[in-house]
Short mmCIF file of C-alpha atoms in Angstrom, two decimals:
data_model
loop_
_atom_site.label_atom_id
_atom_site.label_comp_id
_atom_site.label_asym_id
_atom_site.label_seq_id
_atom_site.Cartn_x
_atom_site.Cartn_y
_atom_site.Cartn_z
CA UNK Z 26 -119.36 83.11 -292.80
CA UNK Z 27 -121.08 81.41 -295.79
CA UNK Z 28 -123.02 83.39 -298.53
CA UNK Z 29 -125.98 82.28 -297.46
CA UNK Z 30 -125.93 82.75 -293.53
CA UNK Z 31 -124.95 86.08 -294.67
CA UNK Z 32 -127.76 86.60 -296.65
CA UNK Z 33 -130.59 85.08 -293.84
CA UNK Z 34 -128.61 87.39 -291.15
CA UNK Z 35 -128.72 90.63 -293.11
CA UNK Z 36 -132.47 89.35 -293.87
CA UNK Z 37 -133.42 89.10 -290.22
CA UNK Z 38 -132.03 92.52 -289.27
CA UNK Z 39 -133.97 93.98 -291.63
CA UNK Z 40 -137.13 95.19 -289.31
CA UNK Z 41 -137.34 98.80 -290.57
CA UNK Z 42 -137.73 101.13 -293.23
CA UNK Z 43 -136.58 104.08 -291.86
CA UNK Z 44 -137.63 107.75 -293.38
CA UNK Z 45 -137.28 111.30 -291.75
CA UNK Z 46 -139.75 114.24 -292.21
CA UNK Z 47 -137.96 117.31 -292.03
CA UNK Z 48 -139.71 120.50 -290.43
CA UNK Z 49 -138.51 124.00 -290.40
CA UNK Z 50 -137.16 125.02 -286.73
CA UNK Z 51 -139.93 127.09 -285.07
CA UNK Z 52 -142.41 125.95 -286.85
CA UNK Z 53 -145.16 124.85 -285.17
CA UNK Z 54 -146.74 121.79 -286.27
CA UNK Z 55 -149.50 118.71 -285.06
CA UNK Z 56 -149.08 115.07 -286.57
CA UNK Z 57 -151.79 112.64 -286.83
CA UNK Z 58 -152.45 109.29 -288.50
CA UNK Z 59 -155.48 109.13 -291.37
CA UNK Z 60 -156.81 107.17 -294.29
CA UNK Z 61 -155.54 108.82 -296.87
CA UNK Z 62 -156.78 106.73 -299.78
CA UNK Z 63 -159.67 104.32 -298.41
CA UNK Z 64 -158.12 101.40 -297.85
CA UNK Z 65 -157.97 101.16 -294.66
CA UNK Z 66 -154.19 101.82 -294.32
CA UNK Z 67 -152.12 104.36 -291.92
CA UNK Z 68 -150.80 107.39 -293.31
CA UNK Z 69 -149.37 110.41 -291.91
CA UNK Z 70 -151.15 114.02 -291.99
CA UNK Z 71 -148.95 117.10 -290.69
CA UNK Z 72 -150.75 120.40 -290.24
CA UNK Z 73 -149.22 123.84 -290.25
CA UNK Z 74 -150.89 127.05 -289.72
CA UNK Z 75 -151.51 127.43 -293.56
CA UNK Z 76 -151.52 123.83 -294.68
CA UNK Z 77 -152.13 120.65 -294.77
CA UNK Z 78 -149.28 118.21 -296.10
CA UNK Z 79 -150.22 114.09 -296.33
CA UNK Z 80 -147.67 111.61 -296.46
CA UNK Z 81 -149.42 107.97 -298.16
CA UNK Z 82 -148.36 104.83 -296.80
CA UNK Z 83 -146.83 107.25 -293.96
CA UNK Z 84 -143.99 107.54 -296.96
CA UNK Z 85 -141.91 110.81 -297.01
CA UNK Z 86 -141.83 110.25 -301.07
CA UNK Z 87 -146.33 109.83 -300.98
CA UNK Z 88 -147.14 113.34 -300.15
CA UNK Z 89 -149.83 115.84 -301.58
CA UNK Z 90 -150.31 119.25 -300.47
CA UNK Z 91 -153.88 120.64 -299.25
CA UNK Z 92 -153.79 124.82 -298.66
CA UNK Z 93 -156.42 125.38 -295.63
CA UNK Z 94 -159.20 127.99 -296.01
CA UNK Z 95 -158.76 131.10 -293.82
CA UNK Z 96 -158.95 131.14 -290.25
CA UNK Z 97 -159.36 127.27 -289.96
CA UNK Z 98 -159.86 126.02 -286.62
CA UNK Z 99 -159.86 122.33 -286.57
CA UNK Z 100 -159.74 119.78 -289.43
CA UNK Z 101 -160.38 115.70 -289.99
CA UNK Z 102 -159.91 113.29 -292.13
CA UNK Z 103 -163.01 111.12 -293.36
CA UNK Z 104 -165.36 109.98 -295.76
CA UNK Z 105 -168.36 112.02 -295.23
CA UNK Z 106 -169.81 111.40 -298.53
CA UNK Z 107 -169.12 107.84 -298.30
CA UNK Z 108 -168.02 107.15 -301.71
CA UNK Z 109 -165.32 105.76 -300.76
CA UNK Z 110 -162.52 108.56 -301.35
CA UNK Z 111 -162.05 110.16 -297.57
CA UNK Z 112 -161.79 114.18 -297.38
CA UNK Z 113 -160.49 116.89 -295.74
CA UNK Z 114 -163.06 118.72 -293.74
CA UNK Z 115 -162.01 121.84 -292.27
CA UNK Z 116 -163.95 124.23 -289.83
CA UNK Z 117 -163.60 128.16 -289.52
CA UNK Z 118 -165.15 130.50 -286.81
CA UNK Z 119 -168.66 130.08 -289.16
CA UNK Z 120 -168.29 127.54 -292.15
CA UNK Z 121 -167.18 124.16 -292.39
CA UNK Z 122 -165.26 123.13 -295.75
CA UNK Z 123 -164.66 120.01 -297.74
CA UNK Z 124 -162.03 119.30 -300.28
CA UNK Z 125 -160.86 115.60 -301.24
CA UNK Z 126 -157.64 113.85 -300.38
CA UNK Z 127 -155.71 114.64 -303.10
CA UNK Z 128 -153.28 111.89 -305.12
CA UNK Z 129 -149.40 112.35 -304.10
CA UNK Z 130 -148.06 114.77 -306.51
CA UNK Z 131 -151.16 116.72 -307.65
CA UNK Z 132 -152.66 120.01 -306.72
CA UNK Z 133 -155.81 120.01 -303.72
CA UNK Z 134 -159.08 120.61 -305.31
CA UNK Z 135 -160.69 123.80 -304.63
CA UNK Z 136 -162.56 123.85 -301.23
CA UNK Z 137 -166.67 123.32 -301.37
CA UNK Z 138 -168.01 125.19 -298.28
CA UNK Z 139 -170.83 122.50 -297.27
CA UNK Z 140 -172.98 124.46 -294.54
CA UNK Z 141 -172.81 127.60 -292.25
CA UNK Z 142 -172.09 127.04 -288.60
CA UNK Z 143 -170.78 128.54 -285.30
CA UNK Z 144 -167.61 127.26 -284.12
CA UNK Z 145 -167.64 129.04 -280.89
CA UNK Z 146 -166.75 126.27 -278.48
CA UNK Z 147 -163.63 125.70 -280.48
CA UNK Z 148 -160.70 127.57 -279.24
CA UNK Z 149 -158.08 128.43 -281.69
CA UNK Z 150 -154.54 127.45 -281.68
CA UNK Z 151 -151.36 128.09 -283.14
CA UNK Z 152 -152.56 125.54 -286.10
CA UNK Z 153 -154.85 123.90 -287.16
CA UNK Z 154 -155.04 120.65 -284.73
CA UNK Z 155 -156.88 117.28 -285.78
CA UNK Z 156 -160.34 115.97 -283.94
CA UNK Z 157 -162.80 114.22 -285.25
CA UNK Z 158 -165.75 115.28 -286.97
CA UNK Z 159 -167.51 112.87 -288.89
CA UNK Z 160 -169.92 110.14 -286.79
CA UNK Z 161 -170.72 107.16 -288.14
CA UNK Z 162 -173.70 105.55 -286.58
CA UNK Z 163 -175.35 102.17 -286.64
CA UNK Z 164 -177.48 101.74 -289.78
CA UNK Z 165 -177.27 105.28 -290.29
CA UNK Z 166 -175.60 107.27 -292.89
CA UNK Z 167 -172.48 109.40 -291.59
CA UNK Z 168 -173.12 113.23 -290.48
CA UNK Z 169 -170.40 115.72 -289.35
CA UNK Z 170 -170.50 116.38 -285.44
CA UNK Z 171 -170.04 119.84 -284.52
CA UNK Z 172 -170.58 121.37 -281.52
CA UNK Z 173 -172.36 124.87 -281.21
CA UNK Z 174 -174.39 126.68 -278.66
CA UNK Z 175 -173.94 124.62 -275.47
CA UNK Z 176 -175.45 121.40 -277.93
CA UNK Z 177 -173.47 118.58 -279.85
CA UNK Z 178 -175.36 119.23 -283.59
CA UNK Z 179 -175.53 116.63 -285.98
CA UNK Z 180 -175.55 117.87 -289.74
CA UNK Z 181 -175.99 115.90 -293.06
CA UNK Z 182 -173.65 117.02 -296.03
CA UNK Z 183 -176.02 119.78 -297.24
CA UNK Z 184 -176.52 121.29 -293.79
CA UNK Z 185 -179.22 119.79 -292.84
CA UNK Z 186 -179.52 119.33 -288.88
CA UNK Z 187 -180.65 115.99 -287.79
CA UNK Z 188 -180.10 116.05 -284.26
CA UNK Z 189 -178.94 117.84 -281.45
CA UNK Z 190 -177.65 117.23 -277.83
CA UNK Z 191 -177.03 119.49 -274.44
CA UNK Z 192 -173.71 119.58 -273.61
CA UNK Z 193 -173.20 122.05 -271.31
CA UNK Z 194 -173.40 122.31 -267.09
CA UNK Z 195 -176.99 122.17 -267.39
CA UNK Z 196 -177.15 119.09 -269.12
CA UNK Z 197 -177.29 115.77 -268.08
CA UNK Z 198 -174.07 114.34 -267.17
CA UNK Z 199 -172.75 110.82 -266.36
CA UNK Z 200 -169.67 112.83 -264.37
CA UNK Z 201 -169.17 116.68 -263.68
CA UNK Z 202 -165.74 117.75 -262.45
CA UNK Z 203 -165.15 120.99 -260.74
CA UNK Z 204 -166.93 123.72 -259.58
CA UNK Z 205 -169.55 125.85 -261.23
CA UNK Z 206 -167.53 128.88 -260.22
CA UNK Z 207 -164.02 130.01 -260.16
CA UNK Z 208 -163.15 133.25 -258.12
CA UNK Z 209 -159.01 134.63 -258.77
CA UNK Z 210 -158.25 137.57 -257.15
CA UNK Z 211 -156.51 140.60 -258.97
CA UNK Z 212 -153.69 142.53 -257.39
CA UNK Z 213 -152.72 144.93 -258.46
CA UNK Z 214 -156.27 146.37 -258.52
CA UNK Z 215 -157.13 147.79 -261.77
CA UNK Z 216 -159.84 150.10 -260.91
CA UNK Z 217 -158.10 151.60 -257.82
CA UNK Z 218 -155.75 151.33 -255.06
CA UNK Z 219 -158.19 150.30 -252.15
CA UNK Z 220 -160.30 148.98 -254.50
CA UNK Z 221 -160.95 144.65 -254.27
CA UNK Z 222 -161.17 142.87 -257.31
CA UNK Z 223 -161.90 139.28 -258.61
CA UNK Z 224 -162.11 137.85 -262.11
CA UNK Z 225 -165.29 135.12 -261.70
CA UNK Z 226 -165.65 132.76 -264.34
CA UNK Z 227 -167.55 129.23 -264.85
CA UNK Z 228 -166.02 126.31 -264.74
CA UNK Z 229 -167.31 123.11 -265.84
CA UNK Z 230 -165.95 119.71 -266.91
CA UNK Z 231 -168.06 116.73 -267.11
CA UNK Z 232 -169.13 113.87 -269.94
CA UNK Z 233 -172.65 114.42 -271.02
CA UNK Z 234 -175.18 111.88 -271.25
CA UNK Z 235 -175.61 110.77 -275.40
CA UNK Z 236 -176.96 108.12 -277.01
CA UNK Z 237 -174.96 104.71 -276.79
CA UNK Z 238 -174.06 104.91 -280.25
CA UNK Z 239 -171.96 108.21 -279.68
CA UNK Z 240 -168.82 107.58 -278.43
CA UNK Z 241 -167.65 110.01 -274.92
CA UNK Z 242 -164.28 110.25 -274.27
CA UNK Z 243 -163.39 110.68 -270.67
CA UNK Z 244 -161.49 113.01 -268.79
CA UNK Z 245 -158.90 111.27 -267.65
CA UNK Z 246 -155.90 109.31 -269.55
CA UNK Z 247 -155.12 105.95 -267.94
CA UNK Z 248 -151.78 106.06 -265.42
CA UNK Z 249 -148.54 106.62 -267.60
CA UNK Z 250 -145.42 104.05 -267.10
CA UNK Z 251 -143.65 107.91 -265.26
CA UNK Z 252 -147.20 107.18 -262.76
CA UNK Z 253 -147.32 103.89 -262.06
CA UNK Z 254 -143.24 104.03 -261.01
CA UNK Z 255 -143.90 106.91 -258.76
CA UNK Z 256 -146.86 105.20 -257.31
CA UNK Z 257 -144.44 101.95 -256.79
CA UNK Z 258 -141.46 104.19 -255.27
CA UNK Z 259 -144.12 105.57 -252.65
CA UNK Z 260 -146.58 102.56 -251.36
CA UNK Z 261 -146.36 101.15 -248.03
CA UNK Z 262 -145.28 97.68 -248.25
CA UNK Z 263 -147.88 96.43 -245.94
CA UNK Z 264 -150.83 97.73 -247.93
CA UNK Z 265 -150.63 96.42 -250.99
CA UNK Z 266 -153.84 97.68 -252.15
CA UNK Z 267 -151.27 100.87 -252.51
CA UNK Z 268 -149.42 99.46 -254.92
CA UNK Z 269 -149.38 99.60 -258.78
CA UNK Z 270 -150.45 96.98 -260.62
CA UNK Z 271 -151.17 95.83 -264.49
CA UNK Z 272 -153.04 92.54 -265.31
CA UNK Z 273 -151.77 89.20 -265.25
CA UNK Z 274 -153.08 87.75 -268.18
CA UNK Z 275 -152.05 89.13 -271.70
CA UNK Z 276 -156.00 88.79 -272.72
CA UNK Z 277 -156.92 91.42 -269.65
CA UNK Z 278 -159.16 90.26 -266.59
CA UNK Z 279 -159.22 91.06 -263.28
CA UNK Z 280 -156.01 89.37 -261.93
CA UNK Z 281 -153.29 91.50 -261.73
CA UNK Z 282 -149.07 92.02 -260.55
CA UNK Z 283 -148.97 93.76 -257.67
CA UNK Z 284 -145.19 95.75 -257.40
CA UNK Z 285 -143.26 97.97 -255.00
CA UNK Z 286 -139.77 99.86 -255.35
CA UNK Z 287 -138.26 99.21 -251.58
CA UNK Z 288 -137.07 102.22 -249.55
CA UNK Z 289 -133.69 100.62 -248.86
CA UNK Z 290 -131.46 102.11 -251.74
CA UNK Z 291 -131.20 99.73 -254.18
CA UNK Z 292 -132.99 98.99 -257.64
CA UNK Z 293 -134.80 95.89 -256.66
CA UNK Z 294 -138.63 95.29 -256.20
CA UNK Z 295 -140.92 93.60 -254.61
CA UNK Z 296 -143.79 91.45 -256.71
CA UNK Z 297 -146.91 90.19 -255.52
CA UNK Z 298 -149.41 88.10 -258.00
CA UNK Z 299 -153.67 88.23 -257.09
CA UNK Z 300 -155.01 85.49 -258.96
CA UNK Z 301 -158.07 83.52 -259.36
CA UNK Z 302 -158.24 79.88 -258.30
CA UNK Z 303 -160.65 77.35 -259.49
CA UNK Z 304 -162.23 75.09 -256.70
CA UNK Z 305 -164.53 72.55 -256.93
CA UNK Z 306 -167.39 73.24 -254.29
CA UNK Z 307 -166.16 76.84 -253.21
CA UNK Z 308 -166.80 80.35 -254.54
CA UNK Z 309 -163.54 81.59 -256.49
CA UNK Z 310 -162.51 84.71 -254.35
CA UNK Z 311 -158.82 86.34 -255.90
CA UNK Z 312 -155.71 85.15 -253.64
CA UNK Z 313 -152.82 87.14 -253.03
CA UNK Z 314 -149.49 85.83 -253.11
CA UNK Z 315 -146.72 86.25 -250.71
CA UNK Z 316 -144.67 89.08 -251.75
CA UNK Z 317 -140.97 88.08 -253.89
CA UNK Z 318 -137.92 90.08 -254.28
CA UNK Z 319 -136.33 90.56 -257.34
CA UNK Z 320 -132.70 92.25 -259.23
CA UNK Z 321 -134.84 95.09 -260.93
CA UNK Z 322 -137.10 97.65 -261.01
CA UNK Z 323 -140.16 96.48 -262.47
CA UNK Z 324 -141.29 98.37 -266.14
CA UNK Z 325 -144.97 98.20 -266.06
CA UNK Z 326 -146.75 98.11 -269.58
CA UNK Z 327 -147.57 101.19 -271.37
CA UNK Z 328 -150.06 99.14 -273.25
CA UNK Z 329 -150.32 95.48 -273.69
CA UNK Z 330 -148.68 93.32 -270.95
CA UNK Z 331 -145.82 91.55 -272.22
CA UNK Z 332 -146.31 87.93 -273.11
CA UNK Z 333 -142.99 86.70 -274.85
CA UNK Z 334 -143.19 83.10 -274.51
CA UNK Z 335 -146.93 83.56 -275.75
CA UNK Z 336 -148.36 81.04 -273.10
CA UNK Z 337 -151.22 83.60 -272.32
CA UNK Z 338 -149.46 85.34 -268.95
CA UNK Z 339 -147.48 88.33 -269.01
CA UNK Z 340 -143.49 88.36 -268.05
CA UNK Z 341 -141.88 90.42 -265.71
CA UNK Z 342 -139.80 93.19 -267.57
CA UNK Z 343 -137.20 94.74 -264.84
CA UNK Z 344 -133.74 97.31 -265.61
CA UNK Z 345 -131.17 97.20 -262.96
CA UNK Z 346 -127.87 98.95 -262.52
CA UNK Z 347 -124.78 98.76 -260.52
CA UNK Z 348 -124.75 101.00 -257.64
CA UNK Z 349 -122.07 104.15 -258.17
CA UNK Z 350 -118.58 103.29 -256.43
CA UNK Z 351 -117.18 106.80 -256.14
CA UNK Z 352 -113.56 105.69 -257.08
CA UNK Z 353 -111.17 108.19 -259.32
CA UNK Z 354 -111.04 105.42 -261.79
CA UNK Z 355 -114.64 105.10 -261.43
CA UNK Z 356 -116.07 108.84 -261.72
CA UNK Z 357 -113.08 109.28 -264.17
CA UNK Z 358 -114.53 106.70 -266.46
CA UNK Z 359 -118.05 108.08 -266.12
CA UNK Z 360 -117.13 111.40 -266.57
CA UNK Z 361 -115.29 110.45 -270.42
CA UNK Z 362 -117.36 108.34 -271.20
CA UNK Z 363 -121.13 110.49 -269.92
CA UNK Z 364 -123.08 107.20 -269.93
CA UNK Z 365 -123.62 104.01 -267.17
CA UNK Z 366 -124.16 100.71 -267.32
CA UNK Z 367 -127.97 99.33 -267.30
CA UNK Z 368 -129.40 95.76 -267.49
CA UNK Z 369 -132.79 94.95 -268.92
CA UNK Z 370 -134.10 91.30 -268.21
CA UNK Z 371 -137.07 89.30 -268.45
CA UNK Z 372 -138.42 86.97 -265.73
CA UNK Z 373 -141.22 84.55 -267.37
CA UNK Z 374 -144.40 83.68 -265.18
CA UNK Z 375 -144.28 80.31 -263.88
CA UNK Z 376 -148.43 79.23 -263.63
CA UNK Z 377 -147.06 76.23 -261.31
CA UNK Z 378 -145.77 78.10 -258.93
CA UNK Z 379 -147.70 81.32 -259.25
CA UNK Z 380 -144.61 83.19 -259.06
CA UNK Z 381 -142.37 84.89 -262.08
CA UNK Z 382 -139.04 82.63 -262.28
CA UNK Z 383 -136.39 83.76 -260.24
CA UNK Z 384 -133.61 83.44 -263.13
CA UNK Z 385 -134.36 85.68 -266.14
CA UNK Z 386 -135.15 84.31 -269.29
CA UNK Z 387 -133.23 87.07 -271.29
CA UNK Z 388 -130.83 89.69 -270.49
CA UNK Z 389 -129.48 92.72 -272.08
CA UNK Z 390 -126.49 94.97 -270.99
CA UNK Z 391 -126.94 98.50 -272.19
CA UNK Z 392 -124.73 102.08 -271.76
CA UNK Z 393 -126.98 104.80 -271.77
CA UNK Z 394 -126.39 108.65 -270.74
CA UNK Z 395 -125.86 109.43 -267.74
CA UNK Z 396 -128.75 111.97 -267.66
CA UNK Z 397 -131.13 109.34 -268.26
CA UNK Z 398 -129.55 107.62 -265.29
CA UNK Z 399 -129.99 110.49 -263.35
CA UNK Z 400 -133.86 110.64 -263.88
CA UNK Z 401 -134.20 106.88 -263.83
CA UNK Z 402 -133.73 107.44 -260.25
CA UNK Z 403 -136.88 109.22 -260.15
CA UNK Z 404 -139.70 107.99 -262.22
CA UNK Z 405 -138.48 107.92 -265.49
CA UNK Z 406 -137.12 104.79 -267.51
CA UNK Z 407 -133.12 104.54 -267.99
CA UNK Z 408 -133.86 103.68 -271.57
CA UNK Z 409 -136.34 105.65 -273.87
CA UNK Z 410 -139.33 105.15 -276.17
CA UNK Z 411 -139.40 101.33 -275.12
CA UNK Z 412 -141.80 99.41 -276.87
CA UNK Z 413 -143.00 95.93 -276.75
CA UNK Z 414 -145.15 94.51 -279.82
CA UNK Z 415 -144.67 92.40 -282.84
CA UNK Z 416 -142.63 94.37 -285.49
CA UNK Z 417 -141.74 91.58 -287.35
CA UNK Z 418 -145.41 89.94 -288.16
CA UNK Z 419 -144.31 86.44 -286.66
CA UNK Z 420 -146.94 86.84 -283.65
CA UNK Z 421 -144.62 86.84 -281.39
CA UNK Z 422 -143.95 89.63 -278.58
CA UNK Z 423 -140.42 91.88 -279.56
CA UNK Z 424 -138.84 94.36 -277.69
CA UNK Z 425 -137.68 97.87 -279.15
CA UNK Z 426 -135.89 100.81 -277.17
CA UNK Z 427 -133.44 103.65 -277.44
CA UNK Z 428 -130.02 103.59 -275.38
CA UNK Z 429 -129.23 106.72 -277.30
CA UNK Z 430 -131.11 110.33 -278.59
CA UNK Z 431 -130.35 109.07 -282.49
CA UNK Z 432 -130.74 105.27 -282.53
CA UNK Z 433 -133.57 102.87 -281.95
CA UNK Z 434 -132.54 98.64 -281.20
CA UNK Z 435 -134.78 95.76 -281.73
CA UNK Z 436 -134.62 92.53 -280.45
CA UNK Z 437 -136.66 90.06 -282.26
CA UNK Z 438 -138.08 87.02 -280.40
CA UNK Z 439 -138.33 82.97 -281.90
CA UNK Z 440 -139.25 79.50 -281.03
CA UNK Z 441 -136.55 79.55 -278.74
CA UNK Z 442 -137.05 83.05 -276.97
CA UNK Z 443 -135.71 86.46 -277.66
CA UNK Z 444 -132.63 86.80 -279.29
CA UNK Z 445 -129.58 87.89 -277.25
CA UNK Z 446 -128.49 90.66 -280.14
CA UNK Z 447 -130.26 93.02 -281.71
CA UNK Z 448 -132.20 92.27 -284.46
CA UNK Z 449 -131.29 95.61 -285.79
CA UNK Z 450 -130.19 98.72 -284.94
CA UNK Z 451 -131.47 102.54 -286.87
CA UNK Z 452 -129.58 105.38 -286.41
CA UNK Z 453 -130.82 108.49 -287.51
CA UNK Z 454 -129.33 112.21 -288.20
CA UNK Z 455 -131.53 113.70 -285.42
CA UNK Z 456 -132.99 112.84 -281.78
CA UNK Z 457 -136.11 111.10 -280.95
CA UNK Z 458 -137.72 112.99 -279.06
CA UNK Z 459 -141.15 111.81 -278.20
CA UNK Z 460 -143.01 108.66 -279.36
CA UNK Z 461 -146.35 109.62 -281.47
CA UNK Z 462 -147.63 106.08 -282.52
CA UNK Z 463 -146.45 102.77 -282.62
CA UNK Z 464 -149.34 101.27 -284.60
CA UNK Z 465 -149.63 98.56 -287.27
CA UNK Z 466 -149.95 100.75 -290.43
CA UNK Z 467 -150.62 98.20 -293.11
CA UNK Z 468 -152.70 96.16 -291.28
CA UNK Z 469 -150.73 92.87 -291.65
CA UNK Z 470 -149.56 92.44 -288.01
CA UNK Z 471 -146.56 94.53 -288.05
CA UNK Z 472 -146.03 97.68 -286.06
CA UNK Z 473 -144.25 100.62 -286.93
CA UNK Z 474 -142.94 103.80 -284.74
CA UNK Z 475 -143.33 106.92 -285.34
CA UNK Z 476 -141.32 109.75 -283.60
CA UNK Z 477 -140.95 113.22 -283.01
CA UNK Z 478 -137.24 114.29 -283.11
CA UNK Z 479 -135.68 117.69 -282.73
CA UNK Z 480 -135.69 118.55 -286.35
CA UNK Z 481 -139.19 116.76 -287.74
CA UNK Z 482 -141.00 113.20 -287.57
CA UNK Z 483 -139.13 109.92 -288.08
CA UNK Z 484 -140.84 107.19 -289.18
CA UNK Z 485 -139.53 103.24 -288.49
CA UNK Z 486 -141.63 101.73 -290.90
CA UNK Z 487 -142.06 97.84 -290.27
CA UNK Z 488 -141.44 95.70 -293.58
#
């Protein structure tokens, strides 16, 4: 190999800069990402029961120290003051405080208590965990957003209170959950032997009617990938309004794949497309499509629908696997070597034919542990933290996984499709554990991972 094709090869594979956070074992911790330094970038904050520590740029070498006051509850980072440099606010049981972000490398200024306030709807934790409390409203300037006293209080910097909304079960509410009361019986009886007692207590979940301006999360999290499998390994194949689905298009809209695990034993699935036909003269009404069979179990989309040929419909991403021949050279192998054979492919959607193509456009042969086998039989994925975005900034659709606790692969897609090797592979000196974000911190079309691992936070930075 030439110089040079050495040089573009070791160029392409570099996708990540990879950093790890270390955190002491036991140490309880939350993570969450902030503008640190106005400028609209992603960095990392990391609270622990006594402190604060942000990491710029989400760099483990960018990081400034902020002590919280005592007894803090909750904290956020934003620019309250609006001049441009965010802060750390952080509430207690009665104050809340204000210090700024400080640079990487210097001291926390002292804290400036800005106003006195009850903070008894907040429940405390273990440490300090991150929500927001700053709203910024249309036209208006920004307030901190507290709630106190069954209402959702709106308070300028200096404590002044400039609004102020019911929140509780007696409020208006777009949705109420639940009943008003909840009666648990107690046994043993405290009080006595022949004595009957209950603990009754209210219960109430609901989202309050605000203003439009004020944004109200709901109660429920959208249907995780673990969901949406076990919803596919239980429908009945002649209802397909029982099966899972995620949308068609990459750009959203109402038509939608349809898929089903069969009850027959093997790792195939069953695919059915509802789409929208333009006629000339006749209302559009959504068609279903007969129902196809292919080598796979479907992944559905933990976010965006895939869309690798970037042709605006999403692509069929399936894993497969060999059924277990339980040979002594077979369970022998198996046994040595604790992992088994898996297959991810892609299967592009053909508008022609209204049907994904029946040969896959990629293909990928993986060994991963034979746990993750095991549970892949359930709901779970074979393959962990799988991820499909752009984490090169070429705009086009990539595909990132783990085959194994400490590594993470990424194949990189072109003109011509994805690439058939990785584009890179990270291995790291502890396990990935759970996947935090995968968000494009630097705002130039790039994403970046960041993990939780058994001994801290890894971060795959994009380049």
């Amino acid at each position: 190999m030439s110089l040079w094709l050495a040089t573009v090869w070791l160029m392409a594979g570099a996708v990540f800069e990879a950093q790890e956070i270390p955190v002491d074992p036991g140490t309880p911790y939350e993570v969450t990402l902030a503008d640190l330094d106005g400028s609209g970038k992603g960095g990392l904050a990391v609270s622990y029961p006594d402190r604060l520590v942000c990491y710029f740029g989400a760099r483990s070498d960018q990081e400034a120290t902020v002590p919280f006051p005592a007894g803090t509850l909750v904290f956020d980072i934003a620019d309250l003051t609006e001049d441009g440099r965010p802060e750390v606010l952080a509430l207690t049981g009665d104050h809340l405080y204000s210090t700024p972000v400080p640079v990487p490398g210097r001291a926390a200024e002292s804290w400036t208590p800005l106003f006195a306030v009850s903070s008894d709807a907040v429940i405390r934790q273990a440490v300090p965990i991150p929500v927001p409390l700053v709203l910024r409203r249309s036209g208006q300037p920004a307030v901190a957003a507290l709630v106190a006293g069954g209402r959702l209080r709106l308070y300028r910097p200096d404590g002044t209170e400039t609004a102020a909304y019911p929140t509780g079960p007696e409020a208006p509410a777009k949705l109420s959950i639940g009943s008003p009361f909840v009666a648990v019986s107690i046994w043993p009886p405290q009080q006595g032997a022949a004595a009957l007692e209950w603990r009754v207590s209210r219960h109430w979940t609901g989202i309050p009617v605000l203003p439009g301006d004020i944004p109200v999360g709901g109660p429920a999290e959208p249907p995780s990938r673990e969901q949406l499998t076990g919803m596919a390994r239980h429908g009945n194949p002649e209802v397909p309004e029982t099966w899972p689905a995620f949308p068609l298009r990459s750009d959203g809209g109402s038509e939608r794949v349809l898929f089903l695990y069969p009850a027959d034993g093997t790792t195939d699935s069953l695919v059915r497309v509802r789409r929208v036909f333009q006629e000339a003269g006749r209302e559009t009404v959504p068609r279903l499509s007969t129902a196809r069979r292919y080598p796979g179990r479907v992944i559905p989309p933990a976010d965006e629908p895939p869309d690798f040929n970037r042709d605006g419909w999403s692509d069929l991403l399936l894993w497969s696997a060999d059924q277990p021949t339980y040979t002594v050279g077979t369970l022998t192998r198996t046994i040595a070597r604790q992992t088994w054979p898996v297959r991810l492919s892609v299967h592009l959607f053909e508008p022609a034919r209204n049907a994904f193509s029946a040969a896959p456009e990629w293909g990928v042969s993986l060994a991963v542990p034979l746990q993750w086998m095991l549970e892949a039989l359930a709901d779970r994925l074979p393959v962990r933290h799988l991820v499909c975005a752009d984490f090169n900034g070429d705009g086009r659709m990539d595909i990132g996984l783990s085959e194994a606790p400490d590594r993470y692969q990424v194949w990189c897609s072109s003109p011509m499709g994805l690439r058939t090797e990785p584009s890179e592979m990270v291995i790291l000196s502890a396990a990935l554990e759970q996947l935090l974000y995968a968000m494009d911190l630097d705002r130039g079309g790039r994403t970046s991972l960041v993990f939780r691992t058994n001994r801290g936070l890894a971060v795959l930075r994009a380049r």
